[in-house]
mmCIF file of C-alpha atoms in Angstrom:
data_model
loop_
_atom_site.group_PDB
_atom_site.id
_atom_site.type_symbol
_atom_site.label_atom_id
_atom_site.label_comp_id
_atom_site.label_asym_id
_atom_site.label_seq_id
_atom_site.Cartn_x
_atom_site.Cartn_y
_atom_site.Cartn_z
ATOM 1 C CA MET A 1 99.033 115.982 93.875
ATOM 2 C CA THR A 2 99.323 117.085 90.261
ATOM 3 C CA ASP A 3 97.971 120.327 88.828
ATOM 4 C CA PRO A 4 94.222 119.782 88.062
ATOM 5 C CA THR A 5 94.585 121.903 84.930
ATOM 6 C CA ARG A 6 97.170 119.491 83.496
ATOM 7 C CA PRO A 7 95.597 116.010 83.697
ATOM 8 C CA ASP A 8 98.436 114.377 81.770
ATOM 9 C CA ASP A 9 101.148 115.139 84.373
ATOM 10 C CA GLY A 10 102.193 111.859 85.980
ATOM 11 C CA PHE A 11 99.207 109.895 84.632
ATOM 12 C CA PRO A 12 98.762 107.408 81.793
ATOM 13 C CA ASP A 13 98.439 108.969 78.334
ATOM 14 C CA ASP A 14 94.983 107.509 77.806
ATOM 15 C CA TRP A 15 93.470 109.134 80.923
ATOM 16 C CA THR A 16 90.750 111.704 80.238
ATOM 17 C CA PRO A 17 90.164 114.871 82.300
ATOM 18 C CA GLU A 18 87.196 113.041 83.838
ATOM 19 C CA ASP A 19 89.485 110.173 84.955
ATOM 20 C CA HIS A 20 91.849 112.721 86.479
ATOM 21 C CA ASP A 21 89.032 114.503 88.350
ATOM 22 C CA ASP A 22 87.721 111.174 89.632
ATOM 23 C CA LEU A 23 91.147 110.319 91.074
ATOM 24 C CA LEU A 24 91.425 113.756 92.707
ATOM 25 C CA ALA A 25 87.984 113.300 94.288
ATOM 26 C CA ALA A 26 88.992 109.842 95.561
ATOM 27 C CA GLU A 27 92.219 111.212 97.074
ATOM 28 C CA TYR A 28 90.273 114.000 98.766
ATOM 29 C CA VAL A 29 87.754 111.577 100.309
ATOM 30 C CA LEU A 30 90.429 109.033 101.316
ATOM 31 C CA GLY A 31 92.310 111.745 103.187
ATOM 32 C CA VAL A 32 95.688 111.302 101.476
ATOM 33 C CA LEU A 33 95.921 114.991 100.532
ATOM 34 C CA THR A 34 97.514 117.483 102.915
ATOM 35 C CA GLY A 35 98.130 121.210 103.202
ATOM 36 C CA ASP A 36 97.561 123.316 100.101
ATOM 37 C CA ASP A 37 96.512 120.262 98.046
ATOM 38 C CA TRP A 38 93.660 119.470 100.444
ATOM 39 C CA ARG A 39 92.536 123.100 100.633
ATOM 40 C CA ALA A 40 92.546 123.428 96.850
ATOM 41 C CA MET A 41 90.251 120.409 96.450
ATOM 42 C CA HIS A 42 88.053 121.554 99.347
ATOM 43 C CA ASP A 43 87.597 124.986 97.751
ATOM 44 C CA ARG A 44 86.961 123.430 94.339
ATOM 45 C CA ALA A 45 84.194 121.241 95.739
ATOM 46 C CA GLN A 46 82.429 124.397 96.959
ATOM 47 C CA ILE A 47 82.286 126.048 93.521
ATOM 48 C CA ASP A 48 82.505 123.200 90.979
ATOM 49 C CA GLY A 49 79.243 121.266 90.929
ATOM 50 C CA GLY A 50 80.637 118.444 88.796
ATOM 51 C CA PHE A 51 83.603 117.916 91.093
ATOM 52 C CA ALA A 52 81.351 118.134 94.167
ATOM 53 C CA ALA A 53 79.217 115.339 92.684
ATOM 54 C CA ARG A 54 82.310 113.162 92.253
ATOM 55 C CA VAL A 55 83.282 113.811 95.894
ATOM 56 C CA ALA A 56 79.778 112.900 97.061
ATOM 57 C CA GLY A 57 79.884 109.739 94.969
ATOM 58 C CA TRP A 58 83.134 108.591 96.569
ATOM 59 C CA GLU A 59 81.842 109.423 100.052
ATOM 60 C CA ALA A 60 78.730 107.345 99.433
ATOM 61 C CA ARG A 61 80.798 104.510 97.950
ATOM 62 C CA LEU A 62 83.149 104.271 100.920
ATOM 63 C CA SER A 63 80.910 105.219 103.851
ATOM 64 C CA GLY A 64 79.220 101.833 104.066
ATOM 65 C CA LEU A 65 82.549 100.039 104.319
ATOM 66 C CA ASN A 66 83.524 102.026 107.408
ATOM 67 C CA ASP A 67 80.224 101.348 109.212
ATOM 68 C CA SER A 68 81.313 97.803 110.107
ATOM 69 C CA PHE A 69 84.317 99.046 112.097
ATOM 70 C CA PRO A 70 83.662 100.241 115.666
ATOM 71 C CA ASP A 71 85.412 103.406 116.842
ATOM 72 C CA MET A 72 88.443 102.381 118.871
ATOM 73 C CA PRO A 73 91.373 104.407 120.169
ATOM 74 C CA ALA A 74 94.538 103.633 118.215
ATOM 75 C CA PRO A 75 96.932 101.762 120.533
ATOM 76 C CA ASP A 76 100.609 102.650 120.766
ATOM 77 C CA LEU A 77 101.955 99.442 119.204
ATOM 78 C CA LEU A 78 105.412 100.686 118.258
ATOM 79 C CA PRO A 79 107.258 99.486 121.429
ATOM 80 C CA GLN A 80 105.696 95.999 121.179
ATOM 81 C CA ILE A 81 106.451 95.662 117.473
ATOM 82 C CA GLU A 82 110.025 96.893 117.844
ATOM 83 C CA ALA A 83 110.541 94.303 120.588
ATOM 84 C CA ARG A 84 109.220 91.566 118.278
ATOM 85 C CA LEU A 85 111.228 92.621 115.236
ATOM 86 C CA PHE A 86 114.441 93.359 117.104
ATOM 87 C CA PRO A 87 114.558 91.198 120.261
ATOM 88 C CA THR A 88 117.348 91.706 122.768
ATOM 89 C CA VAL A 89 119.762 88.752 122.761
ATOM 90 C CA PRO A 90 121.050 87.839 126.266
ATOM 91 C CA ALA A 91 124.797 88.216 126.589
ATOM 92 C CA ARG A 92 126.733 84.962 127.038
ATOM 93 C CA ARG A 93 128.863 84.457 130.122
ATOM 94 C CA ARG A 94 132.543 84.633 129.310
ATOM 95 C CA PHE A 95 135.730 84.213 131.282
ATOM 96 C CA ALA A 96 137.722 87.363 131.995
ATOM 97 C CA TRP A 97 140.694 87.824 129.679
ATOM 98 C CA PRO A 98 144.023 89.188 130.810
ATOM 99 C CA TRP A 99 144.135 92.978 130.763
ATOM 100 C CA LEU A 100 146.509 93.191 127.808
ATOM 101 C CA ALA A 101 144.435 90.941 125.575
ATOM 102 C CA GLY A 102 141.280 92.883 126.433
ATOM 103 C CA ALA A 103 142.920 96.194 125.564
ATOM 104 C CA ALA A 104 144.090 94.817 122.207
ATOM 105 C CA VAL A 105 140.586 93.629 121.342
ATOM 106 C CA ALA A 106 139.098 97.004 122.307
ATOM 107 C CA ALA A 107 141.613 98.805 120.099
ATOM 108 C CA SER A 108 140.812 96.491 117.165
ATOM 109 C CA VAL A 109 137.087 97.106 117.541
ATOM 110 C CA ALA A 110 137.588 100.879 117.686
ATOM 111 C CA LEU A 111 139.739 100.767 114.547
ATOM 112 C CA ALA A 112 137.153 98.683 112.699
ATOM 113 C CA VAL A 113 134.418 101.185 113.602
ATOM 114 C CA LEU A 114 136.514 104.040 112.207
ATOM 115 C CA ILE A 115 137.474 102.237 108.990
ATOM 116 C CA TRP A 116 134.266 100.440 108.011
ATOM 117 C CA PRO A 117 131.218 102.575 107.183
ATOM 118 C CA GLN A 118 128.220 101.804 109.331
ATOM 119 C CA PRO A 119 124.867 100.960 107.721
ATOM 120 C CA PRO A 120 122.119 103.537 108.221
ATOM 121 C CA ALA A 121 119.959 103.012 111.273
ATOM 122 C CA PRO A 122 116.518 101.562 110.471
ATOM 123 C CA MET A 123 113.702 104.110 110.389
ATOM 124 C CA SER A 124 110.511 103.505 112.328
ATOM 125 C CA VAL A 125 107.141 104.582 111.005
ATOM 126 C CA GLN A 126 103.760 104.285 112.693
ATOM 127 C CA LEU A 127 100.558 104.282 110.640
ATOM 128 C CA VAL A 128 97.564 105.497 112.634
ATOM 129 C CA GLY A 129 93.867 105.686 111.831
ATOM 130 C CA ASP A 130 90.544 106.065 113.627
ATOM 131 C CA SER A 131 90.184 102.357 114.397
ATOM 132 C CA ALA A 132 93.573 100.729 113.750
ATOM 133 C CA ALA A 133 97.317 101.262 114.011
ATOM 134 C CA PHE A 134 100.252 99.573 112.307
ATOM 135 C CA ALA A 135 104.018 99.945 112.631
ATOM 136 C CA ALA A 136 107.014 99.116 110.475
ATOM 137 C CA ARG A 137 110.797 99.419 110.206
ATOM 138 C CA PHE A 138 112.627 100.414 107.014
ATOM 139 C CA ASP A 139 116.373 99.834 106.574
ATOM 140 C CA GLY A 140 116.688 101.524 103.189
ATOM 141 C CA SER A 141 115.796 98.514 101.059
ATOM 142 C CA VAL A 142 113.342 96.324 103.010
ATOM 143 C CA LEU A 143 110.168 97.440 104.775
ATOM 144 C CA GLU A 144 109.358 95.062 107.644
ATOM 145 C CA PHE A 145 105.701 95.344 108.611
ATOM 146 C CA ALA A 146 104.116 93.797 111.718
ATOM 147 C CA LEU A 147 100.403 93.223 112.326
ATOM 148 C CA ASP A 148 98.966 93.313 115.828
ATOM 149 C CA VAL A 149 95.346 94.001 114.841
ATOM 150 C CA GLY A 150 94.332 90.461 113.931
ATOM 151 C CA ALA A 151 93.450 88.967 110.573
ATOM 152 C CA ALA A 152 91.603 91.029 107.995
ATOM 153 C CA GLY A 153 88.657 88.647 108.082
ATOM 154 C CA GLN A 154 87.206 86.072 105.725
ATOM 155 C CA GLY A 155 87.344 87.218 102.124
ATOM 156 C CA ARG A 156 89.452 90.277 103.007
ATOM 157 C CA ASP A 157 93.105 91.317 102.855
ATOM 158 C CA TYR A 158 95.120 94.239 104.157
ATOM 159 C CA GLN A 159 96.883 96.044 101.297
ATOM 160 C CA LEU A 160 99.844 98.406 101.665
ATOM 161 C CA TRP A 161 100.157 101.509 99.473
ATOM 162 C CA ALA A 162 102.866 104.105 98.869
ATOM 163 C CA ILE A 163 101.722 107.598 97.873
ATOM 164 C CA GLY A 164 104.403 109.813 96.348
ATOM 165 C CA ALA A 165 104.522 113.497 95.476
ATOM 166 C CA ASP A 166 102.211 112.924 92.503
ATOM 167 C CA GLY A 167 99.432 111.804 94.854
ATOM 168 C CA VAL A 168 98.878 108.480 93.069
ATOM 169 C CA PRO A 169 98.655 105.389 95.348
ATOM 170 C CA ARG A 170 100.909 102.509 94.265
ATOM 171 C CA SER A 171 100.443 99.055 95.754
ATOM 172 C CA LEU A 172 103.341 97.546 97.716
ATOM 173 C CA GLY A 173 101.528 94.235 98.183
ATOM 174 C CA LEU A 174 99.330 92.444 100.690
ATOM 175 C CA LEU A 175 99.993 92.212 104.436
ATOM 176 C CA ARG A 176 99.465 88.648 105.598
ATOM 177 C CA GLY A 177 100.769 86.864 108.663
ATOM 178 C CA PRO A 178 102.277 88.459 111.767
ATOM 179 C CA VAL A 179 105.278 89.919 109.879
ATOM 180 C CA THR A 180 105.558 90.867 106.189
ATOM 181 C CA GLN A 181 108.773 91.949 104.459
ATOM 182 C CA VAL A 182 108.520 94.111 101.343
ATOM 183 C CA ALA A 183 111.553 94.961 99.199
ATOM 184 C CA ALA A 184 111.057 98.569 98.138
ATOM 185 C CA ASP A 185 112.974 101.727 97.256
ATOM 186 C CA LEU A 186 111.134 104.295 99.357
ATOM 187 C CA PRO A 187 112.251 107.925 99.643
ATOM 188 C CA ALA A 188 112.006 109.685 102.986
ATOM 189 C CA GLY A 189 108.796 111.669 103.344
ATOM 190 C CA ILE A 190 106.668 109.275 101.286
ATOM 191 C CA THR A 191 103.185 108.490 102.623
ATOM 192 C CA LEU A 192 102.277 104.890 103.478
ATOM 193 C CA ALA A 193 98.675 103.716 103.834
ATOM 194 C CA VAL A 194 96.864 100.462 104.651
ATOM 195 C CA SER A 195 93.433 99.721 103.197
ATOM 196 C CA LEU A 196 91.031 96.825 103.685
ATOM 197 C CA GLU A 197 90.447 95.150 100.322
ATOM 198 C CA PRO A 198 88.727 92.078 98.890
ATOM 199 C CA GLU A 199 90.754 88.874 99.144
ATOM 200 C CA GLY A 200 93.656 89.076 96.717
ATOM 201 C CA GLY A 201 93.803 92.872 96.809
ATOM 202 C CA ALA A 202 92.146 95.772 95.030
ATOM 203 C CA PRO A 203 90.950 94.748 91.553
ATOM 204 C CA GLY A 204 92.288 97.937 89.973
ATOM 205 C CA LEU A 205 95.144 100.377 90.453
ATOM 206 C CA LEU A 206 93.517 102.290 93.324
ATOM 207 C CA PRO A 207 92.274 101.238 96.780
ATOM 208 C CA THR A 208 88.592 100.347 96.852
ATOM 209 C CA GLY A 209 88.089 99.610 100.550
ATOM 210 C CA PRO A 210 88.365 101.868 103.598
ATOM 211 C CA VAL A 211 91.788 103.325 104.393
ATOM 212 C CA LEU A 212 92.492 102.095 107.927
ATOM 213 C CA ALA A 213 95.685 104.011 108.700
ATOM 214 C CA THR A 214 98.289 106.324 107.159
ATOM 215 C CA GLY A 215 101.789 107.470 108.103
ATOM 216 C CA VAL A 216 104.836 109.220 106.657
ATOM 217 C CA LEU A 217 108.323 107.714 106.376
ATOM 218 C CA PRO A 218 110.447 110.131 108.422
ATOM 219 C CA VAL A 219 113.238 112.255 107.002
ATOM 220 C CA VAL A 220 116.548 111.515 108.752
ATOM 221 C CA ASN A 221 118.830 114.546 108.953
#
């Protein structure tokens, strides 16, 4: 989240302080703020009547959208989705080679492993909310997203967002079909979120529907 006293940091030049405060209130209500950022906005809402009114406006705007979703425990979908995205291929039956030939092949494989750099292992991320859960795998350039919660419904679409250090949601596209692949350059530690939007996606730059689930792309040490 950017410093509230500097509304031009990381935002379009034509944004006014009121636009900046409205975005901060939306982030606070959507739950994308964490730690000190969340506490700062919480404390501000207690003493700043104008900001408190913006928070109340966003709560009223979004509360009705959540009423249509029953409370359900978020299932642990990660094992099922990993099995779908990366199925185990049965090994083929082969004839035994002579011992010498087998040793030569093993030595060649070991040498290849030492010489050729190995690609980074895909990272798994699980997005969890009060009534839905999603999971994905990221190999450094492509985010592969699987849906096991059913279709979004008539006239609706799931939309994927990335939220960086500046706190501004940026759309990564719509999630349609059982598996969606998104080419993206995502740094470790970035927040991912899924919202329910009108068909075709949010009409503006920010999510307008309820945020169903959020998660953080893990940092690999």
